Short mmCIF file of C-alpha atoms and ligand atoms in Angstrom, two decimals:
data_model
loop_
_atom_site.label_atom_id
_atom_site.label_comp_id
_atom_site.label_asym_id
_atom_site.label_seq_id
_atom_site.Cartn_x
_atom_site.Cartn_y
_atom_site.Cartn_z
CA MET A 1 9.74 116.92 87.29
CA LYS A 2 13.22 118.20 86.67
CA GLU A 3 14.65 115.68 89.12
CA GLN A 4 12.54 112.98 87.59
CA LEU A 5 13.99 113.72 84.14
CA GLN A 6 17.55 113.86 85.47
CA ALA A 7 17.07 110.57 87.26
CA LEU A 8 15.71 109.01 84.07
CA GLU A 9 18.70 110.32 82.16
CA SER A 10 21.31 108.87 84.49
CA GLU A 11 19.38 105.59 84.71
CA ALA A 12 19.23 105.33 80.90
CA LEU A 13 22.87 106.32 80.42
CA ALA A 14 23.93 103.67 82.90
CA LYS A 15 21.98 101.01 81.00
CA VAL A 16 23.51 102.17 77.70
CA GLU A 17 26.90 101.90 79.28
CA THR A 18 26.41 98.30 80.39
CA ALA A 19 24.65 97.12 77.21
CA SER A 20 26.85 94.49 75.53
CA SER A 21 24.88 93.76 72.36
CA LEU A 22 22.98 95.64 69.66
CA GLN A 23 19.85 93.86 70.78
CA GLU A 24 20.21 95.02 74.34
CA LEU A 25 20.86 98.56 73.13
CA GLN A 26 17.73 98.51 71.02
CA GLY A 27 15.85 97.45 74.17
CA VAL A 28 17.14 100.55 75.99
CA ARG A 29 16.12 102.78 73.06
CA VAL A 30 12.58 101.40 73.04
CA ALA A 31 12.29 101.56 76.84
CA TYR A 32 13.40 105.19 77.25
CA LEU A 33 12.75 106.91 73.95
CA GLY A 34 9.79 104.91 72.67
CA LYS A 35 6.23 106.20 72.48
CA LYS A 36 5.33 104.45 75.68
CA GLY A 37 8.55 105.44 77.43
CA PRO A 38 8.87 107.60 80.59
CA ILE A 39 10.13 110.70 78.76
CA THR A 40 7.10 110.76 76.48
CA GLU A 41 5.07 110.32 79.61
CA VAL A 42 6.70 113.41 81.19
CA LEU A 43 6.11 115.48 78.08
CA ARG A 44 2.53 114.44 78.04
CA GLY A 45 2.03 115.80 81.57
CA MET A 46 3.44 119.22 80.63
CA GLY A 47 -0.06 120.67 80.25
CA LYS A 48 -0.37 120.74 83.98
CA LEU A 49 2.71 122.94 84.37
CA SER A 50 2.82 126.69 84.80
CA ALA A 51 3.67 128.95 81.83
CA GLU A 52 7.16 129.65 83.24
CA GLU A 53 7.96 126.02 83.98
CA ARG A 54 6.77 124.65 80.68
CA PRO A 55 9.65 125.85 78.40
CA VAL A 56 12.28 124.97 80.99
CA ILE A 57 11.02 121.41 81.41
CA GLY A 58 10.40 121.09 77.66
CA GLU A 59 13.95 122.09 76.89
CA LEU A 60 15.33 119.76 79.55
CA ALA A 61 13.21 116.84 78.30
CA ASN A 62 14.50 117.37 74.74
CA LYS A 63 18.04 117.63 76.01
CA VAL A 64 17.70 114.42 78.04
CA ARG A 65 16.23 112.68 75.01
CA GLY A 66 19.06 113.96 72.82
CA ASN A 67 21.70 112.84 75.32
CA ILE A 68 20.26 109.36 75.61
CA ALA A 69 19.95 109.04 71.80
CA ALA A 70 23.54 110.26 71.31
CA ALA A 71 24.82 107.83 73.95
CA ILE A 72 22.95 104.97 72.26
CA ASP A 73 24.39 105.89 68.82
CA GLU A 74 27.88 106.13 70.17
CA LYS A 75 27.60 102.80 71.96
CA LYS A 76 26.12 101.23 68.84
CA ALA A 77 29.06 102.39 66.74
CA GLY A 78 31.40 100.97 69.37
CA ILE A 79 29.70 97.56 69.42
CA GLU A 80 29.65 97.40 65.61
CA ALA A 81 33.34 98.24 65.38
CA GLU A 82 34.09 95.57 67.94
CA GLN A 83 32.07 93.00 66.02
CA LEU A 84 33.84 93.85 62.76
CA GLU A 85 37.19 93.57 64.48
CA LYS A 86 36.25 90.16 65.83
CA GLN A 87 35.01 89.00 62.43
CA LEU A 88 38.20 90.14 60.72
CA GLU A 89 40.20 88.35 63.36
CA GLU A 90 38.26 85.11 62.89
CA GLU A 91 38.22 85.19 59.10
CA GLN A 92 41.87 85.95 58.68
CA ILE A 93 43.39 84.49 55.48
CA ASP A 94 46.97 83.36 55.51
CA VAL A 95 48.12 84.16 51.99
CA THR A 96 51.46 82.49 52.65
CA LEU A 97 49.86 79.01 53.00
CA PRO A 98 50.60 76.75 50.01
CA GLY A 99 47.63 76.35 47.60
CA ARG A 100 45.73 73.09 47.24
CA PRO A 101 46.89 71.35 44.05
CA VAL A 102 44.24 70.83 41.34
CA ALA A 103 44.32 67.32 39.89
CA VAL A 104 45.03 67.57 36.17
CA GLY A 105 44.21 64.68 33.84
CA GLY A 106 46.14 63.64 30.78
CA PRO A 107 45.52 61.64 27.64
CA HIS A 108 45.20 57.86 27.91
CA LEU A 109 48.29 56.01 26.67
CA LEU A 110 46.28 54.52 23.81
CA THR A 111 45.03 57.96 22.77
CA SER A 112 48.59 59.31 22.80
CA ILE A 113 49.88 56.46 20.64
CA VAL A 114 47.02 56.80 18.13
CA GLU A 115 47.60 60.56 17.91
CA GLU A 116 51.33 60.09 17.48
CA ILE A 117 50.69 57.70 14.58
CA GLU A 118 48.07 60.03 13.10
CA ASP A 119 50.49 62.97 13.22
CA LEU A 120 53.13 61.00 11.35
CA PHE A 121 50.75 59.90 8.59
CA ILE A 122 49.16 63.34 8.25
CA GLY A 123 52.71 64.57 7.68
CA LEU A 124 53.05 62.01 4.88
CA GLY A 125 49.89 63.30 3.18
CA PHE A 126 47.35 60.80 4.53
CA GLU A 127 43.83 61.82 5.55
CA ILE A 128 42.04 60.51 8.65
CA ARG A 129 38.86 58.56 7.88
CA GLU A 130 36.26 56.88 10.06
CA GLY A 131 33.77 54.09 9.56
CA PRO A 132 30.96 52.46 11.55
CA GLU A 133 31.68 49.94 14.29
CA VAL A 134 28.46 48.11 13.46
CA GLU A 135 29.33 46.96 9.96
CA THR A 136 27.64 45.04 7.20
CA ASP A 137 28.85 41.60 6.22
CA TYR A 138 29.48 43.10 2.77
CA PHE A 139 32.06 45.70 3.84
CA ASN A 140 33.62 43.63 6.61
CA PHE A 141 34.15 40.58 4.39
CA GLU A 142 32.76 40.47 0.83
CA ALA A 143 34.21 43.75 -0.43
CA LEU A 144 37.60 42.63 0.92
CA ASN A 145 37.61 39.49 -1.19
CA LEU A 146 36.32 37.28 1.59
CA PRO A 147 33.16 35.77 0.06
CA LYS A 148 30.76 33.74 2.19
CA GLY A 149 32.28 30.35 2.94
CA HIS A 150 35.82 31.62 2.38
CA PRO A 151 38.08 29.76 4.80
CA ALA A 152 39.83 32.98 5.83
CA ARG A 153 36.61 34.06 7.56
CA ASP A 154 37.43 31.46 10.18
CA MET A 155 40.40 33.57 11.18
CA GLN A 156 38.06 36.05 12.73
CA ASP A 157 35.38 34.90 15.12
CA SER A 158 32.85 37.68 15.00
CA PHE A 159 30.10 39.20 17.13
CA TYR A 160 27.10 38.98 14.82
CA ILE A 161 24.06 41.19 15.41
CA THR A 162 21.96 39.79 12.58
CA GLU A 163 22.97 37.52 9.75
CA ASP A 164 24.07 40.58 7.82
CA LEU A 165 25.30 42.91 10.57
CA LEU A 166 28.23 42.48 12.92
CA LEU A 167 30.69 44.42 15.07
CA ARG A 168 33.55 45.00 12.66
CA THR A 169 36.41 42.58 13.19
CA HIS A 170 38.99 44.93 11.67
CA THR A 171 39.25 48.48 10.29
CA SER A 172 39.80 47.18 6.74
CA PRO A 173 36.12 47.77 5.74
CA VAL A 174 36.95 51.49 5.81
CA GLN A 175 39.26 50.86 2.81
CA ALA A 176 36.31 49.61 0.80
CA ARG A 177 33.96 52.31 2.10
CA THR A 178 36.39 55.12 1.27
CA MET A 179 37.08 53.83 -2.26
CA ASN A 180 33.38 53.20 -2.85
CA ALA A 181 32.44 56.71 -1.81
CA MET A 182 35.10 58.40 -3.93
CA GLU A 183 33.55 60.31 -6.81
CA ASN A 184 35.33 60.01 -10.18
CA LYS A 185 37.59 57.45 -8.54
CA GLN A 186 40.27 59.90 -7.47
CA PRO A 187 43.42 58.69 -5.70
CA VAL A 188 42.94 57.72 -2.03
CA LYS A 189 45.47 58.23 0.75
CA MET A 190 43.97 57.62 4.16
CA ILE A 191 44.39 56.03 7.55
CA CYS A 192 41.53 54.93 9.78
CA PRO A 193 41.97 54.46 13.53
CA GLY A 194 39.11 52.82 15.40
CA LYS A 195 37.74 50.13 17.67
CA VAL A 196 37.31 46.56 16.49
CA TYR A 197 35.75 43.49 18.10
CA ARG A 198 36.47 39.75 18.13
CA ARG A 199 35.11 36.85 20.06
CA ASP A 200 38.33 36.21 21.91
CA THR A 201 38.71 35.26 25.54
CA ASP A 202 40.52 38.11 27.26
CA ASP A 203 44.03 37.35 28.46
CA ALA A 204 47.41 39.12 28.53
CA THR A 205 47.58 39.36 24.74
CA HIS A 206 43.92 39.11 23.66
CA SER A 207 41.00 41.46 24.15
CA HIS A 208 37.47 41.12 22.74
CA GLN A 209 37.67 44.85 21.93
CA PHE A 210 40.82 46.55 20.76
CA THR A 211 42.08 49.23 18.40
CA GLN A 212 43.40 49.10 14.86
CA ILE A 213 44.76 51.60 12.40
CA GLU A 214 44.17 50.85 8.76
CA GLY A 215 46.15 52.52 5.99
CA LEU A 216 45.39 52.73 2.28
CA TYR A 217 47.11 54.44 -0.63
CA VAL A 218 45.61 54.01 -4.11
CA ASP A 219 46.89 55.88 -7.14
CA LYS A 220 48.50 55.27 -10.50
CA ASN A 221 51.88 53.56 -10.15
CA VAL A 222 51.81 52.80 -6.43
CA ARG A 223 54.46 50.13 -5.90
CA MET A 224 55.60 47.81 -3.17
CA SER A 225 58.71 49.96 -2.70
CA ASP A 226 56.36 52.84 -1.74
CA LEU A 227 54.83 50.62 0.92
CA LYS A 228 58.24 49.65 2.20
CA GLY A 229 59.37 53.29 2.35
CA VAL A 230 56.30 54.40 4.31
CA LEU A 231 56.52 51.46 6.74
CA ASP A 232 60.23 52.05 7.27
CA ARG A 233 59.55 55.70 8.16
CA PHE A 234 56.77 54.61 10.50
CA ALA A 235 58.95 52.04 12.30
CA LYS A 236 61.82 54.48 12.76
CA HIS A 237 59.47 57.25 13.93
CA MET A 238 57.84 55.05 16.56
CA PHE A 239 60.74 52.89 17.72
CA GLY A 240 63.91 54.87 16.94
CA GLU A 241 66.00 55.76 13.92
CA ASP A 242 68.27 52.77 14.50
CA ARG A 243 65.46 50.24 13.88
CA GLU A 244 65.40 48.13 10.74
CA ILE A 245 62.38 46.55 9.11
CA ARG A 246 61.88 43.24 7.36
CA LEU A 247 58.96 42.18 5.18
CA ARG A 248 57.98 38.50 5.30
CA PRO A 249 55.59 36.85 2.81
CA SER A 250 52.17 36.27 4.33
CA PHE A 251 48.54 35.93 3.31
CA PHE A 252 45.55 38.23 3.50
CA PRO A 253 42.63 37.81 1.08
CA PHE A 254 42.51 41.55 0.37
CA THR A 255 46.17 41.98 -0.59
CA GLU A 256 48.38 40.31 -3.19
CA PRO A 257 51.19 39.94 -2.47
CA SER A 258 50.74 40.09 1.30
CA VAL A 259 53.47 40.66 3.87
CA GLU A 260 54.04 40.91 7.55
CA MET A 261 56.42 43.54 8.82
CA ASP A 262 58.92 42.93 11.59
CA ILE A 263 61.21 45.44 13.26
CA SER A 264 64.62 44.58 14.63
CA CYS A 265 64.40 43.91 18.36
CA LYS A 266 65.45 46.91 20.42
CA MET A 267 66.14 44.85 23.52
CA CYS A 268 68.96 42.79 22.00
CA ASN A 269 69.66 44.83 18.86
CA GLY A 270 68.77 41.87 16.66
CA LYS A 271 70.97 39.35 18.48
CA GLY A 272 68.05 37.37 19.90
CA CYS A 273 66.50 37.54 23.37
CA SER A 274 63.36 36.46 25.24
CA VAL A 275 61.34 39.48 24.02
CA CYS A 276 61.88 38.56 20.33
CA LYS A 277 61.85 34.83 21.07
CA ARG A 278 65.49 34.52 20.01
CA THR A 279 64.74 35.63 16.44
CA GLY A 280 66.03 39.20 16.66
CA TRP A 281 62.78 40.42 15.04
CA ILE A 282 59.36 41.48 16.36
CA GLU A 283 56.19 41.31 14.30
CA ILE A 284 54.41 44.64 14.06
CA LEU A 285 51.76 44.68 11.34
CA GLY A 286 50.22 43.16 8.22
CA ALA A 287 50.30 44.82 4.81
CA GLY A 288 50.35 44.22 1.07
CA MET A 289 49.38 45.44 -2.38
CA VAL A 290 45.61 45.91 -2.65
CA HIS A 291 44.12 42.86 -4.38
CA PRO A 292 42.87 43.68 -7.93
CA ARG A 293 39.45 42.21 -6.99
CA VAL A 294 39.16 44.68 -4.07
CA LEU A 295 39.98 47.61 -6.36
CA GLU A 296 37.52 46.37 -8.95
CA MET A 297 34.65 45.88 -6.48
CA ALA A 298 35.14 49.47 -5.29
CA GLY A 299 35.02 50.78 -8.86
CA TYR A 300 38.74 51.27 -9.52
CA ASP A 301 40.23 49.80 -12.71
CA PRO A 302 43.10 47.56 -11.52
CA LYS A 303 44.81 48.02 -14.89
CA VAL A 304 45.10 51.75 -14.21
CA TYR A 305 45.28 51.91 -10.41
CA SER A 306 47.32 50.08 -7.86
CA GLY A 307 47.64 50.55 -4.14
CA PHE A 308 49.05 49.38 -0.85
CA ALA A 309 47.30 48.77 2.45
CA PHE A 310 48.37 48.00 5.99
CA GLY A 311 46.73 47.28 9.32
CA MET A 312 48.24 47.56 12.78
CA GLY A 313 47.23 47.35 16.44
CA PRO A 314 48.15 50.44 18.49
CA GLU A 315 47.94 48.41 21.74
CA ARG A 316 50.68 46.10 20.47
CA ILE A 317 52.76 49.08 19.40
CA ALA A 318 52.35 50.76 22.80
CA MET A 319 53.14 47.47 24.56
CA LEU A 320 56.38 47.09 22.63
CA LYS A 321 57.36 50.72 22.89
CA TYR A 322 56.76 51.00 26.63
CA GLY A 323 57.20 47.42 27.79
CA VAL A 324 53.54 46.99 28.84
CA ASP A 325 53.08 43.29 29.61
CA ASP A 326 49.28 42.93 29.57
CA ILE A 327 46.79 44.32 27.03
CA ARG A 328 44.14 44.51 29.80
CA HIS A 329 46.02 47.45 31.35
CA PHE A 330 44.61 49.62 28.56
CA TYR A 331 41.03 48.90 29.60
CA THR A 332 41.06 48.42 33.36
CA ASN A 333 42.09 52.08 33.68
CA ASP A 334 44.09 51.85 36.87
CA LEU A 335 45.30 55.42 37.37
CA ARG A 336 48.61 54.18 38.78
CA PHE A 337 49.28 52.61 35.39
CA LEU A 338 47.90 55.43 33.26
CA LYS A 339 49.65 58.25 35.14
CA GLN A 340 53.07 56.86 34.22
CA TYR A 341 52.47 57.96 30.65
CA HIS A 342 51.19 61.47 31.29
CA LYS A 343 53.57 63.98 29.85
CA ALA A 344 54.38 66.83 32.25
N1 LIG B 1 42.74 43.43 8.64
C1 LIG B 1 43.91 42.69 9.07
C2 LIG B 1 43.63 42.07 10.41
O1 LIG B 1 42.76 42.51 11.10
C3 LIG B 1 45.10 43.57 9.14
C4 LIG B 1 45.57 43.95 7.79
C5 LIG B 1 46.50 43.18 7.14
C6 LIG B 1 45.07 45.07 7.17
C7 LIG B 1 46.94 43.52 5.88
C8 LIG B 1 45.51 45.42 5.90
C9 LIG B 1 46.45 44.63 5.26
O2 LIG B 1 45.06 46.50 5.27
O3 LIG B 1 46.89 44.98 4.04
O4 LIG B 1 44.32 41.17 10.81
#
């Protein structure tokens, strides 16, 4: 029995030695130390032994079992360490590799221009107002002194939704809305940026949807020189301190008198070139003194209050400022175009 145990021991130790995986090792453990294993078998047959032999064999059997178990544990630790080593080797991170750049977006050119204009006017004490893009005929036309059948309505081909509702053709209705909503008819000083819609065929200079910024200042004693001062500041802020402005008589039903503002051409410094069509001047916006009828309809007494208003197209301003040659660039959103205007 002693030889049998010793033979089992060396057989088991040899198998432990050659085991190359944890699975294989577990197989050895089950085979030799398990309940149905040969050592258990030996111990079971101990009853047949003599009283002197029994403790000797018992001790040996326990020793053999302990040796095999210790060998298995040692081998297991070895295999695990090897596996960890291999894993660390395979999953090595090279911290010196350059990182992958994260793509960062930036504001759309049109957004930047609108915000730049907003910042200037906020600095001059104007508030930012908004109005609905689906507008009533009343605010889009009537309240701006454009009654039904007025020939000036032909200037703006509109997207009608019903007979009385349309997509606003300009941001001017926000003038009327703001004055109308003002309790106790306090002074108003606001600008309103927003989308407007016209039934134009899209080309390099026309878009059926574009942006406008409306301005309105109503108070006691607002004069045309105030308008000129504000517009001059605006032109210099956007196009450079060396720009000059010129007001030309014009017509809008909601202002009297009405003007159009030009700035001196930056390309030729007023000498005349292809950009300014040889005139030395570039048209920028429409403006004027708020028509007494418009004030009256909104509840302001035109004998007490006066005001100025202006309306401009940020696309046109961006096009002139950055030399963009086609209004459709603002809407086709080609990243190659847009990225040129992202500030670092
Ligand atoms: N609403 C005009 C347009 O869309 C622009 C405009 C001109 C607005 C003169 C004004 C203004 O407030 O005074 O063409």
